Tab-separated table of C-alpha atoms in Angstrom:
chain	number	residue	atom	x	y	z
A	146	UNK	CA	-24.954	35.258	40.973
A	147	UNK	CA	-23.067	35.653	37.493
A	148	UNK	CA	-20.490	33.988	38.924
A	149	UNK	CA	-22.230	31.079	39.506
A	150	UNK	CA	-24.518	31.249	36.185
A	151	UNK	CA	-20.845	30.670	34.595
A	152	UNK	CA	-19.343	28.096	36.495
A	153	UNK	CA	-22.591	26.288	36.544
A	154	UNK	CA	-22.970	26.843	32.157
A	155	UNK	CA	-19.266	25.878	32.207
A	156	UNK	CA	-19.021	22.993	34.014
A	157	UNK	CA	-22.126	21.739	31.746
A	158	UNK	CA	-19.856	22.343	28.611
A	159	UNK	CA	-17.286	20.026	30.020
A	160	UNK	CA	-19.442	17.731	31.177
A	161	UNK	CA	-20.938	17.695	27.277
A	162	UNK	CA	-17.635	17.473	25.942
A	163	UNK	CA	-16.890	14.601	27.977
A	164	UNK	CA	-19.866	12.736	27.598
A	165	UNK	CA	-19.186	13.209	23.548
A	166	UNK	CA	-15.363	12.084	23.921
A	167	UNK	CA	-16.356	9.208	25.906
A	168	UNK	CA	-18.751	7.785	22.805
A	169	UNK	CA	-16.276	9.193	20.285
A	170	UNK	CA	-13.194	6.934	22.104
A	171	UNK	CA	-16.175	4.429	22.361
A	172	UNK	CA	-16.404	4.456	18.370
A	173	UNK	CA	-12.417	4.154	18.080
A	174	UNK	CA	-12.356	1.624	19.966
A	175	UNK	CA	-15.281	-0.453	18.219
A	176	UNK	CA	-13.434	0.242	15.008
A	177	UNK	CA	-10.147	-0.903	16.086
A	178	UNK	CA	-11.901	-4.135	17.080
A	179	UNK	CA	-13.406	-4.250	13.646
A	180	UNK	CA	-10.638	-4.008	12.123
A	181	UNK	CA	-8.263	-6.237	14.087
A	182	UNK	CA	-11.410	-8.723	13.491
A	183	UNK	CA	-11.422	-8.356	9.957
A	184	UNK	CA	-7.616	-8.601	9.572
A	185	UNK	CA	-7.582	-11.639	11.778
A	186	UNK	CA	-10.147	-12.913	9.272
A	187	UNK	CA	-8.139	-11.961	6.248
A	188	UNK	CA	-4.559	-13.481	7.986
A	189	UNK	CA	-6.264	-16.875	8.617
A	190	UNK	CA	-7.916	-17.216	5.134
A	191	UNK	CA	-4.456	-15.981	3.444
A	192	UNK	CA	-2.639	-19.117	6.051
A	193	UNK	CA	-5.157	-21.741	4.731
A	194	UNK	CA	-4.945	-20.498	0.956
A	195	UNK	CA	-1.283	-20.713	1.137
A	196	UNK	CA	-1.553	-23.950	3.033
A	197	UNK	CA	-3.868	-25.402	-0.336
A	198	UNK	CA	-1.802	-23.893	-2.517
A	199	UNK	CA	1.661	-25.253	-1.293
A	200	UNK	CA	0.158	-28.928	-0.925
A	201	UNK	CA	-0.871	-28.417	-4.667
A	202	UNK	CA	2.609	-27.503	-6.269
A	203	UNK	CA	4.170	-30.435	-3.853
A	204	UNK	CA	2.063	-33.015	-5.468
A	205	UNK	CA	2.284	-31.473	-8.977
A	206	UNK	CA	5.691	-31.334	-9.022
A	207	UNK	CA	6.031	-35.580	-8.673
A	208	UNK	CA	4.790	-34.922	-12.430
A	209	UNK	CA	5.940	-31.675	-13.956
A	210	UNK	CA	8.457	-29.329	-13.376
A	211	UNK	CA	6.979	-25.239	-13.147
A	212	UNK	CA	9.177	-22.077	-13.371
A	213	UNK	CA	7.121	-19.141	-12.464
A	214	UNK	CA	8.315	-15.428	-12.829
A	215	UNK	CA	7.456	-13.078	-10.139
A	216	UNK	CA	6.906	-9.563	-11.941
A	217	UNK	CA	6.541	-6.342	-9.468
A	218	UNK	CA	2.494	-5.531	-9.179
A	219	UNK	CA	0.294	-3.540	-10.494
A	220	UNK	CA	2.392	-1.793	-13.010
A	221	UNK	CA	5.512	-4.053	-13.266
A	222	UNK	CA	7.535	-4.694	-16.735
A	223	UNK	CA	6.516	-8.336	-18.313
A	224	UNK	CA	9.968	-10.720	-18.951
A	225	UNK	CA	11.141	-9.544	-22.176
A	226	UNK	CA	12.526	-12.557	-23.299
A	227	UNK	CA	10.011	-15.318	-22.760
A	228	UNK	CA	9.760	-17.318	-25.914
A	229	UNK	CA	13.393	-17.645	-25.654
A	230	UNK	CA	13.588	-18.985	-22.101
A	231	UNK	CA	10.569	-21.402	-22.502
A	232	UNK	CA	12.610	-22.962	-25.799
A	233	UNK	CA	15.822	-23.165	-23.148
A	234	UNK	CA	13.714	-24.532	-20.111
A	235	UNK	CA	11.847	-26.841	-22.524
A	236	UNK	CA	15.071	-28.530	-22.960
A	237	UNK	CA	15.221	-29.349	-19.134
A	238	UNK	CA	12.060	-30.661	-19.049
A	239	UNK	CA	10.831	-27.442	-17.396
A	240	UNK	CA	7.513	-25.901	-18.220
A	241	UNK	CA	7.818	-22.041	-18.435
A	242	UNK	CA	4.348	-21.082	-16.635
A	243	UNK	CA	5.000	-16.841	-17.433
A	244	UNK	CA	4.597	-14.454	-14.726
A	245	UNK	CA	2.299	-13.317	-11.762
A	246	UNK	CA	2.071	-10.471	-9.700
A	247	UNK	CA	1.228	-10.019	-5.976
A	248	UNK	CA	-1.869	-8.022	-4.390
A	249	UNK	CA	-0.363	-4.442	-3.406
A	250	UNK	CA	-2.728	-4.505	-0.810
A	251	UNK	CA	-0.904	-6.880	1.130
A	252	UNK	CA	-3.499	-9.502	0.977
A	253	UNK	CA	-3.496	-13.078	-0.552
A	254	UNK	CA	-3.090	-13.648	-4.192
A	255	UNK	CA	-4.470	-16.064	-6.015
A	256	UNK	CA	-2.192	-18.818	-6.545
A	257	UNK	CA	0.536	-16.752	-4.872
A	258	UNK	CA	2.165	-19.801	-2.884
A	259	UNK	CA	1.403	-22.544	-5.787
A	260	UNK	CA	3.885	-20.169	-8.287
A	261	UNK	CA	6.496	-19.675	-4.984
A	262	UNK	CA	6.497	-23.405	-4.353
A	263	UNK	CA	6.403	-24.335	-7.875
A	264	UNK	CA	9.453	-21.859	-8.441
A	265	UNK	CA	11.268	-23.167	-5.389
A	266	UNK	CA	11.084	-26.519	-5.938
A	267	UNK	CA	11.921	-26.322	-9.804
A	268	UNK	CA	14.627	-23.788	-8.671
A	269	UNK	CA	16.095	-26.598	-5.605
A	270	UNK	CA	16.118	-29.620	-8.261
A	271	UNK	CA	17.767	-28.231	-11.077
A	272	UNK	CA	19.798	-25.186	-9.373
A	273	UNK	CA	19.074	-21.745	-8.761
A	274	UNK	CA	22.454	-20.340	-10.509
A	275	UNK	CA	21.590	-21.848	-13.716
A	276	UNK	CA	18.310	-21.070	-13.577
A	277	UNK	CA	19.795	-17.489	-13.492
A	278	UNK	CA	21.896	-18.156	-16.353
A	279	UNK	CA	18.764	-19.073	-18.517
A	280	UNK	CA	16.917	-16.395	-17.541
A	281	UNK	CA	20.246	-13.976	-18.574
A	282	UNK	CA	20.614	-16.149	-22.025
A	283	UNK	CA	17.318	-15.587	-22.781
A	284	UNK	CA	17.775	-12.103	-22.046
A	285	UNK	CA	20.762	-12.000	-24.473
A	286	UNK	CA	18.725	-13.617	-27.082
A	287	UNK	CA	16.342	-11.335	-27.226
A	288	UNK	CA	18.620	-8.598	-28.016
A	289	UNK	CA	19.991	-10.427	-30.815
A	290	UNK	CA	17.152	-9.758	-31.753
A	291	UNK	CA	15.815	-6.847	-30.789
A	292	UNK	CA	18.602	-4.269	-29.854
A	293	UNK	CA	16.661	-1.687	-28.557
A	294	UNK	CA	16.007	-4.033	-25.542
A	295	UNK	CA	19.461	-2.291	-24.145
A	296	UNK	CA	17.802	0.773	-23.757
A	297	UNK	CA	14.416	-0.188	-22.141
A	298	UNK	CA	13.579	0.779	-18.318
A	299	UNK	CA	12.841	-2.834	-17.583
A	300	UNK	CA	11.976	-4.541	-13.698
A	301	UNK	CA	13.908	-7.680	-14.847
A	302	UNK	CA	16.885	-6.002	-16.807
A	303	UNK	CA	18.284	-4.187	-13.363
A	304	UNK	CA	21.326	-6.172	-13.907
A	305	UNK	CA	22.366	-5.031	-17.127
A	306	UNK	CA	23.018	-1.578	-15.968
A	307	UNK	CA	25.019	-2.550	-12.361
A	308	UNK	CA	28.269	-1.976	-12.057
A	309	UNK	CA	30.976	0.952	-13.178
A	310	UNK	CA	31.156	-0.658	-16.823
A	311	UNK	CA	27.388	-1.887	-17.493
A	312	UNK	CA	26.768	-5.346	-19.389
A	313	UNK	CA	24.524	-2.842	-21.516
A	314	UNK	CA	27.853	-0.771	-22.178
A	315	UNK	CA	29.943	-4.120	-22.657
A	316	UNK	CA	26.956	-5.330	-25.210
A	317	UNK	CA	26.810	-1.976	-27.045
A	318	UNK	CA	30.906	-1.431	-27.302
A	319	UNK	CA	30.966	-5.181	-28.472
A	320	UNK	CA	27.990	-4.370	-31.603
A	321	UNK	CA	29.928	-0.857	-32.161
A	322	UNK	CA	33.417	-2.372	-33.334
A	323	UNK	CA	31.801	-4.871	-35.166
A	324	UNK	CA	32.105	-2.314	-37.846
A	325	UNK	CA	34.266	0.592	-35.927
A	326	UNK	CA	37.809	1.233	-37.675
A	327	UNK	CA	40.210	3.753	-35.856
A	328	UNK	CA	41.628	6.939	-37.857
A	329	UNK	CA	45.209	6.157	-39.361
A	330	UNK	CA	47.183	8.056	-37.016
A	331	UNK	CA	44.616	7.378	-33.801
A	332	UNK	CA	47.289	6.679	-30.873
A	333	UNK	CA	46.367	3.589	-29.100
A	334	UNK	CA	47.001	3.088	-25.358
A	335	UNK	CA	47.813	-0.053	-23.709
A	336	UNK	CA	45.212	0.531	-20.789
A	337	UNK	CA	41.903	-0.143	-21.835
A	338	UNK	CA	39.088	2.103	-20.665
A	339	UNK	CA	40.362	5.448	-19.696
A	340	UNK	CA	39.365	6.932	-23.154
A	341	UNK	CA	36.159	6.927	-23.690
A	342	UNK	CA	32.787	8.927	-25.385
A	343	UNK	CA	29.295	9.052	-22.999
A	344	UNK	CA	26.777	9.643	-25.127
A	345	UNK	CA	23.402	11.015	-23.989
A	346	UNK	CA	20.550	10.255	-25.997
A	347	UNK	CA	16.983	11.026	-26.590
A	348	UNK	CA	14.312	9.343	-28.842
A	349	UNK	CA	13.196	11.123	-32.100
A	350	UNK	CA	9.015	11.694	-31.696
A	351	UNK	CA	9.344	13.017	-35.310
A	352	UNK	CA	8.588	10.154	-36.982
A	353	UNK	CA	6.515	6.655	-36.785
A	354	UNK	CA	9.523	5.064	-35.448
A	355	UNK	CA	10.626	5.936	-31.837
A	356	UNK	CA	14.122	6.160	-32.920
A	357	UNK	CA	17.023	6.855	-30.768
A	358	UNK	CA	19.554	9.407	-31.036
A	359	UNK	CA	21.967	11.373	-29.774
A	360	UNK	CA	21.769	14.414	-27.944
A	361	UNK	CA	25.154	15.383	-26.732
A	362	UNK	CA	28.522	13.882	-26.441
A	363	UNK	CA	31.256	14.029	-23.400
A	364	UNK	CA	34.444	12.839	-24.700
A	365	UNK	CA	37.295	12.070	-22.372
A	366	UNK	CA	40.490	11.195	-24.256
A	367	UNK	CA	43.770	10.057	-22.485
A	368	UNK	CA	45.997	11.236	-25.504
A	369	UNK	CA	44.729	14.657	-26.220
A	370	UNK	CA	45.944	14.304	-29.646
A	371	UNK	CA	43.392	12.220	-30.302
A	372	UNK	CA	40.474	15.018	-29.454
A	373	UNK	CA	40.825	15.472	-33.471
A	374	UNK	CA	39.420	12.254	-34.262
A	375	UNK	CA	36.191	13.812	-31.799
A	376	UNK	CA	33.978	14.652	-35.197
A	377	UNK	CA	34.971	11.337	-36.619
A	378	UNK	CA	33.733	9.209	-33.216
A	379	UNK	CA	30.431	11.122	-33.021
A	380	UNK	CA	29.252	10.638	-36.977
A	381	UNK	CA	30.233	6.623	-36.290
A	382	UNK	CA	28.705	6.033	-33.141
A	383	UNK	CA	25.131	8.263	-34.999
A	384	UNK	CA	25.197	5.870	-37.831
A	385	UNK	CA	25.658	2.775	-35.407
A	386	UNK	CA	23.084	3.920	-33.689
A	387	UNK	CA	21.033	4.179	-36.804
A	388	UNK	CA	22.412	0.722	-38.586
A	389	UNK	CA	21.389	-1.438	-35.201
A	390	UNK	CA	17.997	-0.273	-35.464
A	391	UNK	CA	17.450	0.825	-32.118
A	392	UNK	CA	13.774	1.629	-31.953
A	393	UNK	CA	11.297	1.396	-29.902
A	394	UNK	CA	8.336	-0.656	-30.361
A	395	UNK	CA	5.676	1.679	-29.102
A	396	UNK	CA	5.277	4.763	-27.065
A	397	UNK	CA	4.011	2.963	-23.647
A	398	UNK	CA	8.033	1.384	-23.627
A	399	UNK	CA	9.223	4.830	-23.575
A	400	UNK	CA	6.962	6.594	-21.261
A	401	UNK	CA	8.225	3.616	-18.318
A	402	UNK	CA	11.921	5.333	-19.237
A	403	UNK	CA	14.629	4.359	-20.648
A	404	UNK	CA	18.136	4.333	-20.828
A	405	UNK	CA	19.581	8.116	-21.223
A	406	UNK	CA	23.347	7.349	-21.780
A	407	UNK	CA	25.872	4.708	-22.846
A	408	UNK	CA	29.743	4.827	-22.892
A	409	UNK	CA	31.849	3.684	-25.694
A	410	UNK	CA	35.297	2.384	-24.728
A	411	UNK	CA	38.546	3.490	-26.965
A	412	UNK	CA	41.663	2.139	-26.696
């Protein structure tokens, strides 16, 4: 008799369980409907969007040139240098439009394929590579100008640190012996590079300024008879860091990062 109390308690158990799987796999399934629904929905109103958008920049573009920059959403770094390239695309006949960002949800953006199209088409008349080159003038501009731009953790700057010897270390070696004289009896080597100071740096909270400064020094000399000169390298390259006025504009530049060492090239 127990035996059968339990099978027959038992076997109601699993038939509960089953009957609540069933309407739980029932639920999954309606929501996976749903939601293939809704991104059907969202695909096909992103396709005609696109479609609006794209017919848009063809027919503006019979009339105006547009150069759109595409800056990495939600957080991403502006163009640094964008009164400079709209005075160098002005003289194209190209109408710097600034920047947009995409939806990091992965859905349609408002204007998204009006700024691609606009780009594209600007980019396919006039050239992509000097496009590039603009947009890399501008860039050296603006530093010109405003130094500390070297430094900065920037989305559109990537290219200035690429590479075993940096355009940011060719740019800073280049401002260095503007005013850089070598020590009397400093022995020179004909190969160019292998002596060399990295200098890691920090930036100074003590003051108003967000200066930057250096923290340490790694020298690597090829003549070590040169390693006497050492005291003489790191006051110039402190006061060159000081006379170029590298220094940060505000504090939201340096909490995005910035760059933490440079190299400075000896002969």
């Amino acid at each position: 008799m127990r035996l059968f109390i339990f099978s027959f308690v038992f076997l109601f158990q699993i038939t509960i369980f089953a009957q609540n799987t069933s309407k739980e796999n029932s639920l999954d399934s309606l929501k996976i409907i749903e939601y293939k629904k809704r991104r059907d929905q969202i695909l096909k109103f992103s396709v005609e969007q696109c479609k609006r958008d794209s017919i848009r920049a063809v027919t503006d573009f019979k009339t105006i040139n547009k150069f759109y920059i595409n800056t990495p959403g939600p957080n991403g770094s502006d163009f640094p240098a964008s009164s400079e390239l709209k005075a160098l695309l002005d003289k194209l006949n190209i109408s710097y439009a600034g920047t947009w960002s995409g939806n990091c949800f992965g859905t349609y953006s408002t204007g998204e394929c009006y700024y691609i199209y606009s780009t594209k088409l600007t980019e396919e008349k006039f050239g992509k590579e000097a496009i590039n080159k603009l947009l890399k003038q501008a860039v050296y501009e603006r530093i010109e100008k405003e130094p500390i731009l070297i430094f900065e953790d920037n989305d559109h700057l990537g290219w200035l640190h690429e590479g075993e010897i940096t355009i940011a270390d060719i740019l800073l070696n280049k401002y260095f012996f503007e005013n850089f004289k070598y020590p009397k009896r400093y022995k020179k080597k004909s190969e160019a590079d292998n002596s060399y100071t990295e200098v890691q740096v920090s930036v100074n909270w003590d003051e108003e300024k967000l200066n930057i400064e250096p923290e340490r020094y790694i020298h690597h000399f090829q003549d070590n008879s040169n390693e006497k000169y050492i005291p003489y390298f790191e006051k110039m390259i402190a006061d060159f860091l000081k006379s170029r006025n590298f220094v940060f504009s505000d504090r939201d530049k340096v909490y995005q990062g910035f760059k933490r060492s440079f190299k400075i090239y000896y002969k």
